[in-house]
Amino acid sequence: MASLFKSLSEDMEKIAQVVEEGTKIIFGTSTLNEDTSGQSADAGAFYNGDEDGFYEDGEEMQSPLMGMADSVISDIMSSQSIGPQTAMENIQAFSAAITWGEPFIRYLLAFHMVVIVTAYVLMRKDIYLRMGFMIFLGLIIRMAEQLNQLGNRRWRDFATQNYFDKNGIFMGIMICAPLLIICFIMLVSLIREAKNLLVDVKKMKIQAKENAKKKKADKRKKKD
């Protein structure tokens, strides 16, 4: 029983030494420890909190409390509200990051206006022209990744800042999204026209059947 208490007391002393050394490390105090004879340990060695003695020069000193402190700090940082949280805040942050007055942004907005007007005009034209225009817009969308890489390399030639990040956020929101919306509207218009054509064809078939029945009825009357 006495040996058990002795081993427990030694373990408690070791734990106390580890806690003390960890506290000194966290608060930036010196980790040098004096030996039992009253002399300081060598300047290049650090006490490791165990019976093995000191760390030699160049060895990395570790403490169980170091990992605990890093975990607590990471939890605190992750709980902080950093950056926009809501959708409106994200929109405002994106809008604030763009220099709307520079020529590149103005030309881009003008390009979208031209595309919108062209799509509106072509909605009243031949279906083949509309299909060709939609294919043209689809090619631009398909080449968005290559255009983003090109813009990332040459942005200094036409813009005041690099809008072309590796994730393609600017390319997706400012170029691809409007073109996709225009293509979708034109596609819906085509589907609507196709539906109306099918209805008209069905009506024409029904009208043709009724006319055929009338002609047969008139022939019968004439024979009678």
mmCIF file of C-alpha atoms in Angstrom:
data_model
loop_
_atom_site.group_PDB
_atom_site.id
_atom_site.type_symbol
_atom_site.label_atom_id
_atom_site.label_comp_id
_atom_site.label_asym_id
_atom_site.label_seq_id
_atom_site.Cartn_x
_atom_site.Cartn_y
_atom_site.Cartn_z
ATOM 1 C CA MET A 1 0.000 0.000 0.000
ATOM 2 C CA ALA A 2 2.849 2.351 0.841
ATOM 3 C CA SER A 3 4.450 1.740 -2.557
ATOM 4 C CA LEU A 4 1.125 2.532 -4.255
ATOM 5 C CA PHE A 5 0.850 5.875 -2.451
ATOM 6 C CA LYS A 6 4.462 6.620 -3.274
ATOM 7 C CA SER A 7 3.906 5.974 -7.006
ATOM 8 C CA LEU A 8 0.736 8.103 -6.962
ATOM 9 C CA SER A 9 2.585 10.969 -5.291
ATOM 10 C CA GLU A 10 5.355 10.757 -7.898
ATOM 11 C CA ASP A 11 2.778 10.827 -10.722
ATOM 12 C CA MET A 12 1.086 13.869 -9.176
ATOM 13 C CA GLU A 13 4.434 15.639 -8.943
ATOM 14 C CA LYS A 14 5.098 14.918 -12.612
ATOM 15 C CA ILE A 15 1.670 16.254 -13.603
ATOM 16 C CA ALA A 16 2.231 19.378 -11.503
ATOM 17 C CA GLN A 17 5.599 19.945 -13.213
ATOM 18 C CA VAL A 18 4.005 19.548 -16.668
ATOM 19 C CA VAL A 19 1.229 21.995 -15.787
ATOM 20 C CA GLU A 20 3.738 24.483 -14.376
ATOM 21 C CA GLU A 21 5.993 24.293 -17.433
ATOM 22 C CA GLY A 22 2.975 24.587 -19.758
ATOM 23 C CA THR A 23 1.789 27.671 -17.893
ATOM 24 C CA LYS A 24 5.231 29.228 -18.224
ATOM 25 C CA ILE A 25 5.255 28.483 -21.952
ATOM 26 C CA ILE A 26 1.784 30.021 -22.542
ATOM 27 C CA PHE A 27 2.547 33.204 -20.606
ATOM 28 C CA GLY A 28 5.994 33.596 -22.182
ATOM 29 C CA THR A 29 8.037 33.037 -19.084
ATOM 30 C CA SER A 30 11.450 31.467 -19.126
ATOM 31 C CA THR A 31 11.616 27.705 -19.389
ATOM 32 C CA LEU A 32 15.016 27.377 -17.840
ATOM 33 C CA ASN A 33 15.044 25.488 -14.585
ATOM 34 C CA GLU A 34 17.636 25.441 -11.849
ATOM 35 C CA ASP A 35 19.005 22.139 -10.613
ATOM 36 C CA THR A 36 18.998 20.994 -6.988
ATOM 37 C CA SER A 37 22.501 22.316 -6.310
ATOM 38 C CA GLY A 38 21.353 25.912 -6.926
ATOM 39 C CA GLN A 39 23.151 26.261 -10.239
ATOM 40 C CA SER A 40 21.213 27.174 -13.432
ATOM 41 C CA ALA A 41 20.899 24.649 -16.210
ATOM 42 C CA ASP A 42 22.797 25.149 -19.429
ATOM 43 C CA ALA A 43 21.401 28.006 -21.573
ATOM 44 C CA GLY A 44 20.918 25.718 -24.555
ATOM 45 C CA ALA A 45 18.842 23.111 -22.636
ATOM 46 C CA PHE A 46 15.204 23.207 -21.567
ATOM 47 C CA TYR A 47 13.586 21.200 -18.812
ATOM 48 C CA ASN A 48 11.135 18.669 -20.203
ATOM 49 C CA GLY A 49 9.055 18.173 -17.080
ATOM 50 C CA ASP A 50 10.214 14.561 -16.576
ATOM 51 C CA GLU A 51 12.973 12.725 -14.807
ATOM 52 C CA ASP A 52 14.980 12.390 -17.999
ATOM 53 C CA GLY A 53 16.441 15.877 -17.536
ATOM 54 C CA PHE A 54 16.753 18.596 -20.138
ATOM 55 C CA TYR A 55 16.305 18.937 -23.884
ATOM 56 C CA GLU A 56 19.549 19.344 -25.732
ATOM 57 C CA ASP A 57 20.263 22.221 -28.125
ATOM 58 C CA GLY A 58 18.258 22.121 -31.328
ATOM 59 C CA GLU A 59 15.552 19.761 -30.000
ATOM 60 C CA GLU A 60 11.937 20.901 -30.185
ATOM 61 C CA MET A 61 10.277 21.391 -26.800
ATOM 62 C CA GLN A 62 6.705 20.077 -26.587
ATOM 63 C CA SER A 63 4.107 20.439 -23.887
ATOM 64 C CA PRO A 64 0.641 18.878 -23.544
ATOM 65 C CA LEU A 65 -0.775 22.340 -22.859
ATOM 66 C CA MET A 66 0.483 23.691 -26.164
ATOM 67 C CA GLY A 67 -1.997 21.596 -28.145
ATOM 68 C CA MET A 68 -4.742 22.518 -25.694
ATOM 69 C CA ALA A 69 -4.004 26.229 -26.094
ATOM 70 C CA ASP A 70 -3.997 25.959 -29.892
ATOM 71 C CA SER A 71 -7.350 24.162 -29.790
ATOM 72 C CA VAL A 72 -8.894 26.843 -27.564
ATOM 73 C CA ILE A 73 -7.559 29.651 -29.751
ATOM 74 C CA SER A 74 -8.862 27.987 -32.934
ATOM 75 C CA ASP A 75 -12.298 27.549 -31.337
ATOM 76 C CA ILE A 76 -12.377 31.213 -30.355
ATOM 77 C CA MET A 77 -11.360 32.340 -33.848
ATOM 78 C CA SER A 78 -13.907 30.068 -35.519
ATOM 79 C CA SER A 79 -16.697 31.469 -33.341
ATOM 80 C CA GLN A 80 -15.973 35.054 -34.357
ATOM 81 C CA SER A 81 -18.209 36.646 -36.982
ATOM 82 C CA ILE A 82 -15.683 37.320 -39.708
ATOM 83 C CA GLY A 83 -16.915 38.475 -43.127
ATOM 84 C CA PRO A 84 -20.473 38.745 -44.456
ATOM 85 C CA GLN A 85 -22.956 36.237 -43.114
ATOM 86 C CA THR A 86 -26.267 36.872 -44.882
ATOM 87 C CA ALA A 87 -27.058 36.926 -48.597
ATOM 88 C CA MET A 88 -27.607 40.696 -48.549
ATOM 89 C CA GLU A 89 -24.256 41.253 -46.846
ATOM 90 C CA ASN A 90 -22.552 39.123 -49.492
ATOM 91 C CA ILE A 91 -24.212 41.152 -52.252
ATOM 92 C CA GLN A 92 -23.166 44.417 -50.620
ATOM 93 C CA ALA A 93 -19.606 43.161 -50.164
ATOM 94 C CA PHE A 94 -19.422 42.087 -53.817
ATOM 95 C CA SER A 95 -20.834 45.417 -54.983
ATOM 96 C CA ALA A 96 -18.375 47.358 -52.819
ATOM 97 C CA ALA A 97 -15.433 45.384 -54.225
ATOM 98 C CA ILE A 98 -16.152 46.508 -57.811
ATOM 99 C CA THR A 99 -15.103 49.876 -59.179
ATOM 100 C CA TRP A 100 -18.271 50.632 -61.128
ATOM 101 C CA GLY A 101 -16.923 53.802 -62.685
ATOM 102 C CA GLU A 102 -13.983 52.277 -64.530
ATOM 103 C CA PRO A 103 -14.215 51.790 -68.324
ATOM 104 C CA PHE A 104 -14.009 47.984 -68.221
ATOM 105 C CA ILE A 105 -17.128 47.664 -66.052
ATOM 106 C CA ARG A 106 -18.994 50.232 -68.162
ATOM 107 C CA TYR A 107 -18.150 48.411 -71.388
ATOM 108 C CA LEU A 108 -19.230 45.130 -69.821
ATOM 109 C CA LEU A 109 -22.598 46.612 -68.822
ATOM 110 C CA ALA A 110 -22.964 48.113 -72.295
ATOM 111 C CA PHE A 111 -22.275 44.682 -73.803
ATOM 112 C CA HIS A 112 -25.081 43.191 -71.737
ATOM 113 C CA MET A 113 -27.436 45.950 -72.847
ATOM 114 C CA VAL A 114 -26.608 45.228 -76.491
ATOM 115 C CA VAL A 115 -27.223 41.509 -75.901
ATOM 116 C CA ILE A 116 -30.591 42.208 -74.267
ATOM 117 C CA VAL A 117 -31.735 44.494 -77.087
ATOM 118 C CA THR A 118 -30.553 42.006 -79.712
ATOM 119 C CA ALA A 119 -32.380 39.150 -77.977
ATOM 120 C CA TYR A 120 -35.579 41.229 -77.816
ATOM 121 C CA VAL A 121 -35.385 42.074 -81.498
ATOM 122 C CA LEU A 122 -34.647 38.485 -82.538
ATOM 123 C CA MET A 123 -37.642 37.183 -80.605
ATOM 124 C CA ARG A 124 -39.789 38.559 -83.419
ATOM 125 C CA LYS A 125 -37.561 37.231 -86.185
ATOM 126 C CA ASP A 126 -36.852 33.869 -87.775
ATOM 127 C CA ILE A 127 -36.277 30.931 -85.445
ATOM 128 C CA TYR A 128 -32.913 30.117 -87.043
ATOM 129 C CA LEU A 129 -31.551 33.565 -86.175
ATOM 130 C CA ARG A 130 -32.609 33.083 -82.574
ATOM 131 C CA MET A 131 -31.036 29.652 -82.416
ATOM 132 C CA GLY A 132 -27.777 31.015 -83.846
ATOM 133 C CA PHE A 133 -27.752 33.840 -81.315
ATOM 134 C CA MET A 134 -28.348 31.397 -78.455
ATOM 135 C CA ILE A 135 -25.483 29.214 -79.701
ATOM 136 C CA PHE A 136 -23.234 32.294 -79.753
ATOM 137 C CA LEU A 137 -24.105 33.084 -76.126
ATOM 138 C CA GLY A 138 -23.621 29.440 -75.204
ATOM 139 C CA LEU A 139 -20.110 29.493 -76.665
ATOM 140 C CA ILE A 140 -19.219 32.519 -74.535
ATOM 141 C CA ILE A 141 -20.479 30.724 -71.443
ATOM 142 C CA ARG A 142 -18.641 27.568 -72.432
ATOM 143 C CA MET A 143 -15.368 29.513 -72.767
ATOM 144 C CA ALA A 144 -15.807 31.256 -69.403
ATOM 145 C CA GLU A 145 -12.942 29.343 -67.777
ATOM 146 C CA GLN A 146 -10.505 30.195 -70.580
ATOM 147 C CA LEU A 147 -11.654 33.818 -70.567
ATOM 148 C CA ASN A 148 -11.177 33.969 -66.798
ATOM 149 C CA GLN A 149 -7.614 32.663 -67.104
ATOM 150 C CA LEU A 150 -6.876 35.161 -69.877
ATOM 151 C CA GLY A 151 -8.291 38.006 -67.813
ATOM 152 C CA ASN A 152 -6.226 36.906 -64.824
ATOM 153 C CA ARG A 153 -3.059 37.221 -66.927
ATOM 154 C CA ARG A 154 -3.930 40.458 -68.766
ATOM 155 C CA TRP A 155 -6.110 42.399 -66.319
ATOM 156 C CA ARG A 156 -3.599 45.250 -66.086
ATOM 157 C CA ASP A 157 -4.280 46.107 -69.727
ATOM 158 C CA PHE A 158 -7.956 46.999 -69.227
ATOM 159 C CA ALA A 159 -8.891 47.115 -65.513
ATOM 160 C CA THR A 160 -7.792 48.816 -62.313
ATOM 161 C CA GLN A 161 -7.838 45.603 -60.269
ATOM 162 C CA ASN A 162 -7.813 41.858 -60.819
ATOM 163 C CA TYR A 163 -11.444 40.717 -60.897
ATOM 164 C CA PHE A 164 -10.569 37.289 -62.259
ATOM 165 C CA ASP A 165 -9.920 35.111 -59.230
ATOM 166 C CA LYS A 166 -9.278 31.373 -59.513
ATOM 167 C CA ASN A 167 -12.834 30.544 -58.398
ATOM 168 C CA GLY A 168 -14.330 32.627 -61.221
ATOM 169 C CA ILE A 169 -16.804 34.481 -58.990
ATOM 170 C CA PHE A 170 -16.710 37.693 -61.036
ATOM 171 C CA MET A 171 -16.899 35.793 -64.325
ATOM 172 C CA GLY A 172 -19.856 33.765 -63.100
ATOM 173 C CA ILE A 173 -21.858 36.674 -61.668
ATOM 174 C CA MET A 174 -21.071 39.493 -64.090
ATOM 175 C CA ILE A 175 -20.803 37.600 -67.389
ATOM 176 C CA CYS A 176 -22.187 34.064 -67.313
ATOM 177 C CA ALA A 177 -25.252 34.685 -65.137
ATOM 178 C CA PRO A 178 -26.776 37.461 -67.326
ATOM 179 C CA LEU A 179 -26.106 35.485 -70.513
ATOM 180 C CA LEU A 180 -27.681 32.369 -69.011
ATOM 181 C CA ILE A 181 -30.764 34.359 -68.008
ATOM 182 C CA ILE A 182 -31.091 35.758 -71.540
ATOM 183 C CA CYS A 183 -30.694 32.280 -73.067
ATOM 184 C CA PHE A 184 -33.300 30.906 -70.665
ATOM 185 C CA ILE A 185 -35.787 33.634 -71.586
ATOM 186 C CA MET A 186 -35.241 33.000 -75.292
ATOM 187 C CA LEU A 187 -35.640 29.253 -74.739
ATOM 188 C CA VAL A 188 -38.898 29.797 -72.864
ATOM 189 C CA SER A 189 -40.071 32.002 -75.745
ATOM 190 C CA LEU A 190 -39.237 29.256 -78.254
ATOM 191 C CA ILE A 191 -41.073 26.639 -76.195
ATOM 192 C CA ARG A 192 -44.088 28.912 -75.949
ATOM 193 C CA GLU A 193 -44.124 29.468 -79.693
ATOM 194 C CA ALA A 194 -43.762 25.727 -80.293
ATOM 195 C CA LYS A 195 -46.738 25.117 -78.014
ATOM 196 C CA ASN A 196 -48.806 27.706 -79.867
ATOM 197 C CA LEU A 197 -47.838 26.122 -83.184
ATOM 198 C CA LEU A 198 -48.937 22.712 -81.941
ATOM 199 C CA VAL A 199 -52.257 24.171 -80.832
ATOM 200 C CA ASP A 200 -52.713 25.850 -84.210
ATOM 201 C CA VAL A 201 -51.892 22.614 -86.053
ATOM 202 C CA LYS A 202 -54.383 20.725 -83.907
ATOM 203 C CA LYS A 203 -57.051 23.317 -84.628
ATOM 204 C CA MET A 204 -56.313 23.127 -88.320
ATOM 205 C CA LYS A 205 -56.684 19.327 -88.268
ATOM 206 C CA ILE A 206 -59.984 19.576 -86.441
ATOM 207 C CA GLN A 207 -61.179 22.242 -88.877
ATOM 208 C CA ALA A 208 -60.113 20.089 -91.818
ATOM 209 C CA LYS A 209 -62.058 17.118 -90.455
ATOM 210 C CA GLU A 210 -65.142 19.275 -89.980
ATOM 211 C CA ASN A 211 -64.839 20.626 -93.523
ATOM 212 C CA ALA A 212 -64.496 17.092 -94.869
ATOM 213 C CA LYS A 213 -67.628 16.016 -93.012
ATOM 214 C CA LYS A 214 -69.549 19.002 -94.369
ATOM 215 C CA LYS A 215 -68.461 18.197 -97.917
ATOM 216 C CA LYS A 216 -69.605 14.609 -97.529
ATOM 217 C CA ALA A 217 -72.927 15.752 -96.105
ATOM 218 C CA ASP A 218 -73.402 18.193 -99.020
ATOM 219 C CA LYS A 219 -72.665 15.443 -101.559
ATOM 220 C CA ARG A 220 -75.228 13.183 -99.935
ATOM 221 C CA LYS A 221 -77.849 15.913 -100.036
ATOM 222 C CA LYS A 222 -77.198 16.520 -103.709
ATOM 223 C CA LYS A 223 -77.553 12.833 -104.489
ATOM 224 C CA ASP A 224 -80.830 12.647 -102.613
#
